[in-house]
Amino acid sequence: MTDSARRGVPSGTYRLQFHAGFTLDQGADLAGYLADLGVSHAYASPLLRSAEGSDHGYDTTDHAHVDEARGGREGLERLVTALHEHGLGLVLDLVPNHMGVEDAHASGWWWSLLELGPDSPHAHAFDVDWAAGGGKVRIPVLGSDDDVAELRVEDGELRYYDHRFPIAPGTGEGTPQEVHARQHYELVGWRRADHELNYRRFFAINTLAGLRVEDERVLEATHALVREMLAAGWVDGLRIDHPDGLADPRGYLDRLAELSGHRWTVVEKILEPGEDLPEGWATAGTTGYDALAEVDGVLVDPAGEAPFTALDTEVAGHPVDYAQLVHDAKREVTDGILGSEVARLARLVGGLPGVEADQVVEALAELLASFDVYRTYLPDGRSHLDATVTAVRGRRPDLTAALDGLHPLLGTPGTELATRFEQTSGPVMAKGVEDSAYYRWSRFVALNEVGGDPTRFGSPVADFHEAQQRRAADRGVSMTTLSTHDTKRSEDVRARLAVLAELPEEWAGLVRGWLDRHPLADRPLAHQVWQNLVGAWPLSRERAHAYAEKAAREAGTSTTYTAVDEEFEATLHALVDAAFDDPTTRAELDAFVERVTAPGRSNSLAQKLLQLTIAGVPDVYQGTELWDLSLVDPDNRRPVDYAQRRRLLAELDGGSVPPVDESGAAKLLVVSRVLRHRRDHPGAFAGYTPVQATGPAADHVVAFDRGGVVAVATRLPVRLAADGGWRDTALALPGGGWRDLLTGTRTVSAAGGAPLADVLQHLPVALLVQD
């Protein structure tokens, strides 16, 4: 691949999570395998120096160096060399919104800020409200405020257990407490972070301090090494983490396009259903959560909604109002872990005539809790603000005066108040929905995925086609994905769980028995756990316990990270143990998993074929070219067995058509053959035309023509089998011979079309070209 080709639009990417246990040199060893798989680019997690022990890289501490634990600059050079030798490029994940400050000594800019305060040469890089802290940065690190007694001065630094902090010049005399009192920072009890923090963070993570890349000096300093990598031809595309945290995403992307020479760039932007990126953004599109929701939706049976809703009502003891649940979860966020951000907004308002201060805070919190998208980008998205104000005014007439005063202020582009409101609404949405509501509403957890809408229980084929025609027209070079390091469940877990929508009565009977036999006070959480156990089974006891504990604490209804209910968690862990140890429960679980495994694999292959063939740049998350039954992080970041994948791919290239069995070779066949065809025949993937089916099972197929290649995928496989299979159902293909690129099977399309029983005789999916 030439330099110019590498810097164009990738045909397909493969995401690699680099850390101390999987280094850049290990990535270099995979270059040949990735080329054989069929991708055009490796897609790397963040590589700049990050916090010690970081397994993800999103906590950058120094933008001037490649992380040494991952292999350093030399390791990156070896990776790039290996990729280029195999004709591959590199897409790099960048983190412009924040940097890691957990170890102040490891973060030079933060250390300087703490040492010198507003006079630090790096003070402009951080969003600090000095006035609110009495001229100090509040650092919520102490067990309690009384722990100032534990401070000590050692080697010219102020120390608290393993934490190290600088001492400003000329302030090191006296007791540790006296020294502390003279610093530009104040070490406070960690619980004060919810309401008294005075620096912007990433979400509610105190150890990730927000950066002001809207300042040209900050942008240049944080992107100097990246600019160098781009100029050297090491980096060919970019993925931008969390653009919603930036003060001016549009301005940042414009500057990045200039800096990168307009390389292919995608943004980790979560679009709500029906929402589009603002027009004119200098980006190829999103990282693909929107595509994930579209693909998942067409494989879920809408007929399962009523019985699953009835079961959910029975489990919860009342009908669940999801919109109210989301609102309440978001209010817990505004009134709790992001209370400091709401307080800062209220300070910026500065008071409204005739409105009490507490009404201003309440109105801000209600607006944030009622926003239907992650944020606006004023003037883009103004309609969302207007609609939210109207909705809150209707629901809370007592806040009318405050809303009337806030509306014009929040709607004025570029002001500090409006900008910080935009920067706050995203974290409120993420923490309230993804990290709370998704763990509280257990009606059907396959739908509780980033970028999705759990109230949309499946979608008709016609809706899928309409969405993909729009994607081909408007987002043709955006990324598509099914699994990421942030998804709540891997694609294959969701594919298996989709089968439950076809077996609602059978599932309800099992759940009732398990809830009665192994009672948990929080029944919705128990239902959540049982669904995930079925989705990921078989899994180790350790993984099951880790998931259940995380789900419970994220839900925050019966136990939390900061207030652990040990009695409740003991009962929860006993429930998990019962799945392994109770003979009746284990037998039922094993039997049901065996029942749904085959149709789940059919869904997995359909899901993967659709994602790989719709318009966009398909990404394969590490390891998911085989079956991958992973749950939420860190479960989805476990080591990948690449020796196994190399061996299976070599066997496939020997000419075998694998069965759809536990090896996962069938999925590897789909992934490799589609990726290779996309790479080698880019002109075959242009446009989008639905291909209709006729006959008794026409509703069980999704098929479309991408301009020379036709994708065919089975949906709702349980009902298909129960109704007698394909019978005389046919695809309306032009007459003549057609060959399946996956299996080599040849089919003739005559007057009645191509018989689906012939097209899909070996696999539940096909990729057809005229023979």
Short mmCIF file of N, CA and C in Angstrom, two decimals, residues 584-699:
data_model
loop_
_atom_site.label_atom_id
_atom_site.label_comp_id
_atom_site.label_asym_id
_atom_site.label_seq_id
_atom_site.Cartn_x
_atom_site.Cartn_y
_atom_site.Cartn_z
N THR A 584 -30.00 -28.28 40.51
CA THR A 584 -31.17 -28.00 39.67
C THR A 584 -30.94 -26.77 38.81
N THR A 585 -30.45 -25.71 39.44
CA THR A 585 -30.20 -24.47 38.71
C THR A 585 -29.14 -24.67 37.64
N ARG A 586 -28.06 -25.36 38.00
CA ARG A 586 -26.99 -25.59 37.03
C ARG A 586 -27.51 -26.40 35.84
N ALA A 587 -28.32 -27.40 36.10
CA ALA A 587 -28.85 -28.22 35.01
C ALA A 587 -29.76 -27.39 34.10
N GLU A 588 -30.59 -26.57 34.72
CA GLU A 588 -31.48 -25.71 33.91
C GLU A 588 -30.69 -24.70 33.09
N LEU A 589 -29.69 -24.13 33.71
CA LEU A 589 -28.87 -23.13 33.03
C LEU A 589 -28.13 -23.77 31.86
N ASP A 590 -27.50 -24.91 32.10
CA ASP A 590 -26.76 -25.59 31.04
C ASP A 590 -27.70 -25.95 29.88
N ALA A 591 -28.88 -26.46 30.21
CA ALA A 591 -29.82 -26.89 29.17
C ALA A 591 -30.31 -25.70 28.34
N PHE A 592 -30.59 -24.60 29.02
CA PHE A 592 -31.10 -23.44 28.28
C PHE A 592 -30.00 -22.83 27.41
N VAL A 593 -28.78 -22.76 27.95
CA VAL A 593 -27.68 -22.23 27.14
C VAL A 593 -27.46 -23.10 25.91
N GLU A 594 -27.55 -24.43 26.09
CA GLU A 594 -27.42 -25.31 24.94
C GLU A 594 -28.53 -25.04 23.92
N ARG A 595 -29.71 -24.72 24.43
CA ARG A 595 -30.88 -24.42 23.56
C ARG A 595 -30.66 -23.17 22.73
N VAL A 596 -30.02 -22.15 23.31
CA VAL A 596 -29.90 -20.87 22.60
C VAL A 596 -28.56 -20.68 21.92
N THR A 597 -27.62 -21.59 22.12
CA THR A 597 -26.28 -21.40 21.56
C THR A 597 -26.29 -21.39 20.03
N ALA A 598 -26.92 -22.37 19.41
CA ALA A 598 -26.90 -22.44 17.94
C ALA A 598 -27.59 -21.24 17.31
N PRO A 599 -28.81 -20.89 17.73
CA PRO A 599 -29.41 -19.68 17.15
C PRO A 599 -28.64 -18.42 17.51
N GLY A 600 -27.98 -18.42 18.68
CA GLY A 600 -27.15 -17.28 19.03
C GLY A 600 -25.98 -17.13 18.08
N ARG A 601 -25.38 -18.25 17.69
CA ARG A 601 -24.29 -18.19 16.72
C ARG A 601 -24.79 -17.74 15.35
N SER A 602 -25.98 -18.16 15.00
CA SER A 602 -26.57 -17.68 13.75
C SER A 602 -26.71 -16.17 13.79
N ASN A 603 -27.19 -15.65 14.91
CA ASN A 603 -27.30 -14.19 15.08
C ASN A 603 -25.93 -13.53 15.02
N SER A 604 -24.92 -14.16 15.62
CA SER A 604 -23.58 -13.58 15.61
C SER A 604 -23.05 -13.43 14.18
N LEU A 605 -23.24 -14.47 13.38
CA LEU A 605 -22.76 -14.40 12.00
C LEU A 605 -23.54 -13.36 11.20
N ALA A 606 -24.85 -13.30 11.43
CA ALA A 606 -25.67 -12.30 10.74
C ALA A 606 -25.25 -10.89 11.14
N GLN A 607 -25.09 -10.70 12.43
CA GLN A 607 -24.69 -9.41 12.97
C GLN A 607 -23.36 -8.98 12.37
N LYS A 608 -22.40 -9.90 12.32
CA LYS A 608 -21.07 -9.55 11.83
C LYS A 608 -21.10 -9.26 10.33
N LEU A 609 -21.82 -10.08 9.57
CA LEU A 609 -21.89 -9.83 8.14
C LEU A 609 -22.52 -8.46 7.86
N LEU A 610 -23.59 -8.13 8.56
CA LEU A 610 -24.24 -6.84 8.35
C LEU A 610 -23.29 -5.70 8.67
N GLN A 611 -22.61 -5.77 9.82
CA GLN A 611 -21.70 -4.69 10.20
C GLN A 611 -20.56 -4.53 9.20
N LEU A 612 -20.06 -5.64 8.69
CA LEU A 612 -18.92 -5.58 7.78
C LEU A 612 -19.30 -5.12 6.38
N THR A 613 -20.57 -5.21 6.03
CA THR A 613 -20.95 -4.92 4.65
C THR A 613 -21.77 -3.65 4.47
N ILE A 614 -22.35 -3.10 5.53
CA ILE A 614 -23.05 -1.83 5.37
C ILE A 614 -22.03 -0.73 5.09
N ALA A 615 -22.53 0.43 4.70
CA ALA A 615 -21.63 1.55 4.39
C ALA A 615 -20.85 1.95 5.63
N GLY A 616 -19.59 2.30 5.42
CA GLY A 616 -18.73 2.72 6.51
C GLY A 616 -17.45 1.92 6.56
N VAL A 617 -16.62 2.22 7.53
CA VAL A 617 -15.35 1.53 7.73
C VAL A 617 -15.52 0.57 8.89
N PRO A 618 -15.57 -0.74 8.63
CA PRO A 618 -15.83 -1.69 9.72
C PRO A 618 -14.61 -1.89 10.61
N ASP A 619 -14.83 -1.86 11.91
CA ASP A 619 -13.78 -2.16 12.88
C ASP A 619 -14.06 -3.51 13.52
N VAL A 620 -12.99 -4.28 13.73
CA VAL A 620 -13.06 -5.54 14.46
C VAL A 620 -12.31 -5.33 15.76
N TYR A 621 -13.00 -5.46 16.88
CA TYR A 621 -12.34 -5.33 18.18
C TYR A 621 -11.53 -6.58 18.46
N GLN A 622 -10.39 -6.40 19.04
CA GLN A 622 -9.42 -7.49 19.23
C GLN A 622 -10.06 -8.77 19.75
N GLY A 623 -9.83 -9.84 19.02
CA GLY A 623 -10.29 -11.16 19.43
C GLY A 623 -11.67 -11.53 18.95
N THR A 624 -12.47 -10.56 18.51
CA THR A 624 -13.86 -10.86 18.18
C THR A 624 -14.04 -11.45 16.80
N GLU A 625 -12.93 -11.78 16.11
CA GLU A 625 -13.06 -12.52 14.86
C GLU A 625 -13.43 -13.98 15.14
N LEU A 626 -13.28 -14.42 16.38
CA LEU A 626 -13.86 -15.69 16.84
C LEU A 626 -14.97 -15.36 17.83
N TRP A 627 -15.71 -16.39 18.27
CA TRP A 627 -16.71 -16.14 19.31
C TRP A 627 -16.05 -15.48 20.50
N ASP A 628 -16.68 -14.49 21.05
CA ASP A 628 -16.13 -13.79 22.22
C ASP A 628 -17.28 -13.45 23.15
N LEU A 629 -17.38 -14.18 24.24
CA LEU A 629 -18.48 -13.99 25.19
C LEU A 629 -17.98 -13.17 26.39
N SER A 630 -17.67 -11.92 26.13
CA SER A 630 -17.14 -11.03 27.16
C SER A 630 -18.24 -10.12 27.70
N LEU A 631 -18.06 -9.73 28.96
CA LEU A 631 -18.95 -8.76 29.59
C LEU A 631 -18.22 -7.42 29.67
N VAL A 632 -18.75 -6.51 30.46
CA VAL A 632 -18.21 -5.15 30.53
C VAL A 632 -16.77 -5.16 31.05
N ASP A 633 -16.05 -4.07 30.75
CA ASP A 633 -14.65 -3.98 31.18
C ASP A 633 -14.54 -4.19 32.70
N PRO A 634 -13.47 -4.82 33.14
CA PRO A 634 -12.28 -5.22 32.39
C PRO A 634 -12.39 -6.58 31.72
N ASP A 635 -13.58 -7.20 31.78
CA ASP A 635 -13.72 -8.54 31.22
C ASP A 635 -13.41 -8.56 29.72
N ASN A 636 -13.73 -7.46 29.02
CA ASN A 636 -13.53 -7.43 27.57
C ASN A 636 -12.11 -7.03 27.17
N ARG A 637 -11.20 -6.98 28.13
CA ARG A 637 -9.81 -6.64 27.83
C ARG A 637 -8.87 -7.79 28.21
N ARG A 638 -9.40 -8.99 28.24
CA ARG A 638 -8.58 -10.15 28.57
C ARG A 638 -7.65 -10.50 27.40
N PRO A 639 -6.59 -11.25 27.67
CA PRO A 639 -5.64 -11.60 26.61
C PRO A 639 -6.32 -12.37 25.47
N VAL A 640 -5.82 -12.17 24.26
CA VAL A 640 -6.36 -12.82 23.07
C VAL A 640 -5.38 -13.90 22.62
N ASP A 641 -5.90 -15.06 22.27
CA ASP A 641 -5.07 -16.16 21.79
C ASP A 641 -4.88 -16.02 20.28
N TYR A 642 -3.81 -15.36 19.88
CA TYR A 642 -3.59 -15.14 18.45
C TYR A 642 -3.01 -16.37 17.76
N ALA A 643 -2.33 -17.24 18.48
CA ALA A 643 -1.84 -18.47 17.86
C ALA A 643 -3.01 -19.30 17.35
N GLN A 644 -4.07 -19.38 18.15
CA GLN A 644 -5.26 -20.10 17.73
C GLN A 644 -5.87 -19.47 16.48
N ARG A 645 -5.91 -18.16 16.45
CA ARG A 645 -6.52 -17.46 15.31
C ARG A 645 -5.69 -17.63 14.05
N ARG A 646 -4.39 -17.57 14.18
CA ARG A 646 -3.53 -17.81 13.01
C ARG A 646 -3.76 -19.23 12.45
N ARG A 647 -3.80 -20.20 13.35
CA ARG A 647 -3.97 -21.59 12.92
C ARG A 647 -5.30 -21.79 12.20
N LEU A 648 -6.37 -21.26 12.77
CA LEU A 648 -7.69 -21.41 12.15
C LEU A 648 -7.76 -20.71 10.80
N LEU A 649 -7.16 -19.52 10.71
CA LEU A 649 -7.18 -18.80 9.44
C LEU A 649 -6.41 -19.57 8.37
N ALA A 650 -5.30 -20.17 8.75
CA ALA A 650 -4.53 -20.98 7.78
C ALA A 650 -5.35 -22.18 7.32
N GLU A 651 -6.10 -22.80 8.24
CA GLU A 651 -6.95 -23.92 7.85
C GLU A 651 -8.04 -23.47 6.89
N LEU A 652 -8.63 -22.30 7.16
CA LEU A 652 -9.65 -21.78 6.26
C LEU A 652 -9.07 -21.51 4.87
N ASP A 653 -7.87 -20.97 4.85
CA ASP A 653 -7.23 -20.66 3.57
C ASP A 653 -6.83 -21.93 2.83
N GLY A 654 -6.87 -23.05 3.52
CA GLY A 654 -6.62 -24.33 2.87
C GLY A 654 -7.82 -24.84 2.10
N GLY A 655 -8.95 -24.13 2.24
CA GLY A 655 -10.11 -24.46 1.43
C GLY A 655 -11.28 -25.07 2.17
N SER A 656 -11.18 -25.22 3.47
CA SER A 656 -12.28 -25.86 4.20
C SER A 656 -13.41 -24.88 4.48
N VAL A 657 -14.65 -25.39 4.49
CA VAL A 657 -15.81 -24.62 4.92
C VAL A 657 -16.18 -25.13 6.30
N PRO A 658 -15.99 -24.33 7.34
CA PRO A 658 -16.15 -24.85 8.70
C PRO A 658 -17.61 -24.96 9.11
N PRO A 659 -17.91 -25.88 10.00
CA PRO A 659 -19.24 -25.90 10.60
C PRO A 659 -19.39 -24.74 11.57
N VAL A 660 -20.62 -24.43 11.91
CA VAL A 660 -20.86 -23.38 12.91
C VAL A 660 -20.79 -24.03 14.28
N ASP A 661 -19.57 -24.21 14.76
CA ASP A 661 -19.37 -24.92 16.01
C ASP A 661 -18.63 -24.06 17.02
N GLU A 662 -18.19 -24.69 18.10
CA GLU A 662 -17.59 -23.92 19.19
C GLU A 662 -16.24 -23.33 18.82
N SER A 663 -15.62 -23.76 17.76
CA SER A 663 -14.30 -23.23 17.38
C SER A 663 -14.35 -21.77 16.98
N GLY A 664 -15.49 -21.33 16.45
CA GLY A 664 -15.59 -19.95 15.98
C GLY A 664 -15.03 -19.76 14.58
N ALA A 665 -14.59 -20.82 13.95
CA ALA A 665 -13.98 -20.69 12.62
C ALA A 665 -14.97 -20.12 11.61
N ALA A 666 -16.25 -20.40 11.79
CA ALA A 666 -17.25 -19.85 10.86
C ALA A 666 -17.26 -18.33 10.92
N LYS A 667 -17.12 -17.78 12.11
CA LYS A 667 -17.09 -16.33 12.22
C LYS A 667 -15.82 -15.78 11.61
N LEU A 668 -14.70 -16.46 11.84
CA LEU A 668 -13.44 -16.03 11.25
C LEU A 668 -13.53 -16.05 9.72
N LEU A 669 -14.23 -17.03 9.18
CA LEU A 669 -14.43 -17.10 7.74
C LEU A 669 -15.17 -15.85 7.25
N VAL A 670 -16.26 -15.51 7.92
CA VAL A 670 -17.04 -14.33 7.52
C VAL A 670 -16.19 -13.07 7.61
N VAL A 671 -15.49 -12.91 8.73
CA VAL A 671 -14.69 -11.70 8.93
C VAL A 671 -13.61 -11.57 7.87
N SER A 672 -12.86 -12.63 7.65
CA SER A 672 -11.72 -12.55 6.74
C SER A 672 -12.16 -12.39 5.30
N ARG A 673 -13.19 -13.11 4.88
CA ARG A 673 -13.61 -13.03 3.47
C ARG A 673 -14.23 -11.67 3.15
N VAL A 674 -15.01 -11.13 4.06
CA VAL A 674 -15.60 -9.81 3.78
C VAL A 674 -14.53 -8.73 3.81
N LEU A 675 -13.66 -8.76 4.81
CA LEU A 675 -12.61 -7.75 4.90
C LEU A 675 -11.69 -7.79 3.67
N ARG A 676 -11.33 -8.97 3.24
CA ARG A 676 -10.46 -9.09 2.07
C ARG A 676 -11.16 -8.54 0.83
N HIS A 677 -12.44 -8.83 0.69
CA HIS A 677 -13.15 -8.35 -0.50
C HIS A 677 -13.28 -6.83 -0.48
N ARG A 678 -13.53 -6.29 0.71
CA ARG A 678 -13.59 -4.82 0.82
C ARG A 678 -12.25 -4.21 0.46
N ARG A 679 -11.18 -4.81 0.92
CA ARG A 679 -9.85 -4.28 0.63
C ARG A 679 -9.50 -4.40 -0.85
N ASP A 680 -9.82 -5.53 -1.44
CA ASP A 680 -9.38 -5.82 -2.81
C ASP A 680 -10.35 -5.32 -3.88
N HIS A 681 -11.60 -5.06 -3.50
CA HIS A 681 -12.60 -4.61 -4.47
C HIS A 681 -13.39 -3.44 -3.89
N PRO A 682 -12.73 -2.33 -3.61
CA PRO A 682 -13.43 -1.20 -2.96
C PRO A 682 -14.61 -0.69 -3.76
N GLY A 683 -14.55 -0.82 -5.08
CA GLY A 683 -15.67 -0.34 -5.89
C GLY A 683 -16.93 -1.16 -5.72
N ALA A 684 -16.80 -2.38 -5.15
CA ALA A 684 -17.97 -3.23 -4.97
C ALA A 684 -18.85 -2.79 -3.81
N PHE A 685 -18.32 -1.91 -2.99
CA PHE A 685 -19.08 -1.46 -1.82
C PHE A 685 -19.43 0.02 -1.98
N ALA A 686 -20.41 0.26 -2.83
CA ALA A 686 -20.86 1.63 -3.09
C ALA A 686 -22.38 1.61 -3.24
N GLY A 687 -23.02 2.59 -2.66
CA GLY A 687 -24.48 2.62 -2.72
C GLY A 687 -25.10 1.59 -1.80
N TYR A 688 -26.42 1.52 -1.83
CA TYR A 688 -27.14 0.56 -0.99
C TYR A 688 -28.53 0.36 -1.57
N THR A 689 -28.83 -0.86 -1.98
CA THR A 689 -30.14 -1.18 -2.52
C THR A 689 -30.70 -2.40 -1.81
N PRO A 690 -31.83 -2.29 -1.13
CA PRO A 690 -32.42 -3.47 -0.50
C PRO A 690 -32.75 -4.54 -1.54
N VAL A 691 -32.56 -5.79 -1.16
CA VAL A 691 -32.94 -6.91 -2.00
C VAL A 691 -34.11 -7.61 -1.32
N GLN A 692 -35.22 -7.69 -2.03
CA GLN A 692 -36.44 -8.23 -1.43
C GLN A 692 -36.47 -9.74 -1.51
N ALA A 693 -37.20 -10.34 -0.58
CA ALA A 693 -37.44 -11.78 -0.57
C ALA A 693 -38.93 -12.03 -0.73
N THR A 694 -39.28 -13.15 -1.33
CA THR A 694 -40.66 -13.56 -1.46
C THR A 694 -40.81 -14.96 -0.92
N GLY A 695 -41.99 -15.25 -0.38
CA GLY A 695 -42.22 -16.58 0.13
C GLY A 695 -42.56 -16.57 1.60
N PRO A 696 -42.81 -17.73 2.18
CA PRO A 696 -43.33 -17.83 3.55
C PRO A 696 -42.36 -17.35 4.63
N ALA A 697 -41.05 -17.35 4.37
CA ALA A 697 -40.07 -16.95 5.38
C ALA A 697 -39.36 -15.65 5.00
N ALA A 698 -40.03 -14.84 4.19
CA ALA A 698 -39.39 -13.61 3.70
C ALA A 698 -38.98 -12.68 4.83
N ASP A 699 -39.68 -12.73 5.95
CA ASP A 699 -39.36 -11.83 7.07
C ASP A 699 -38.09 -12.25 7.81
#
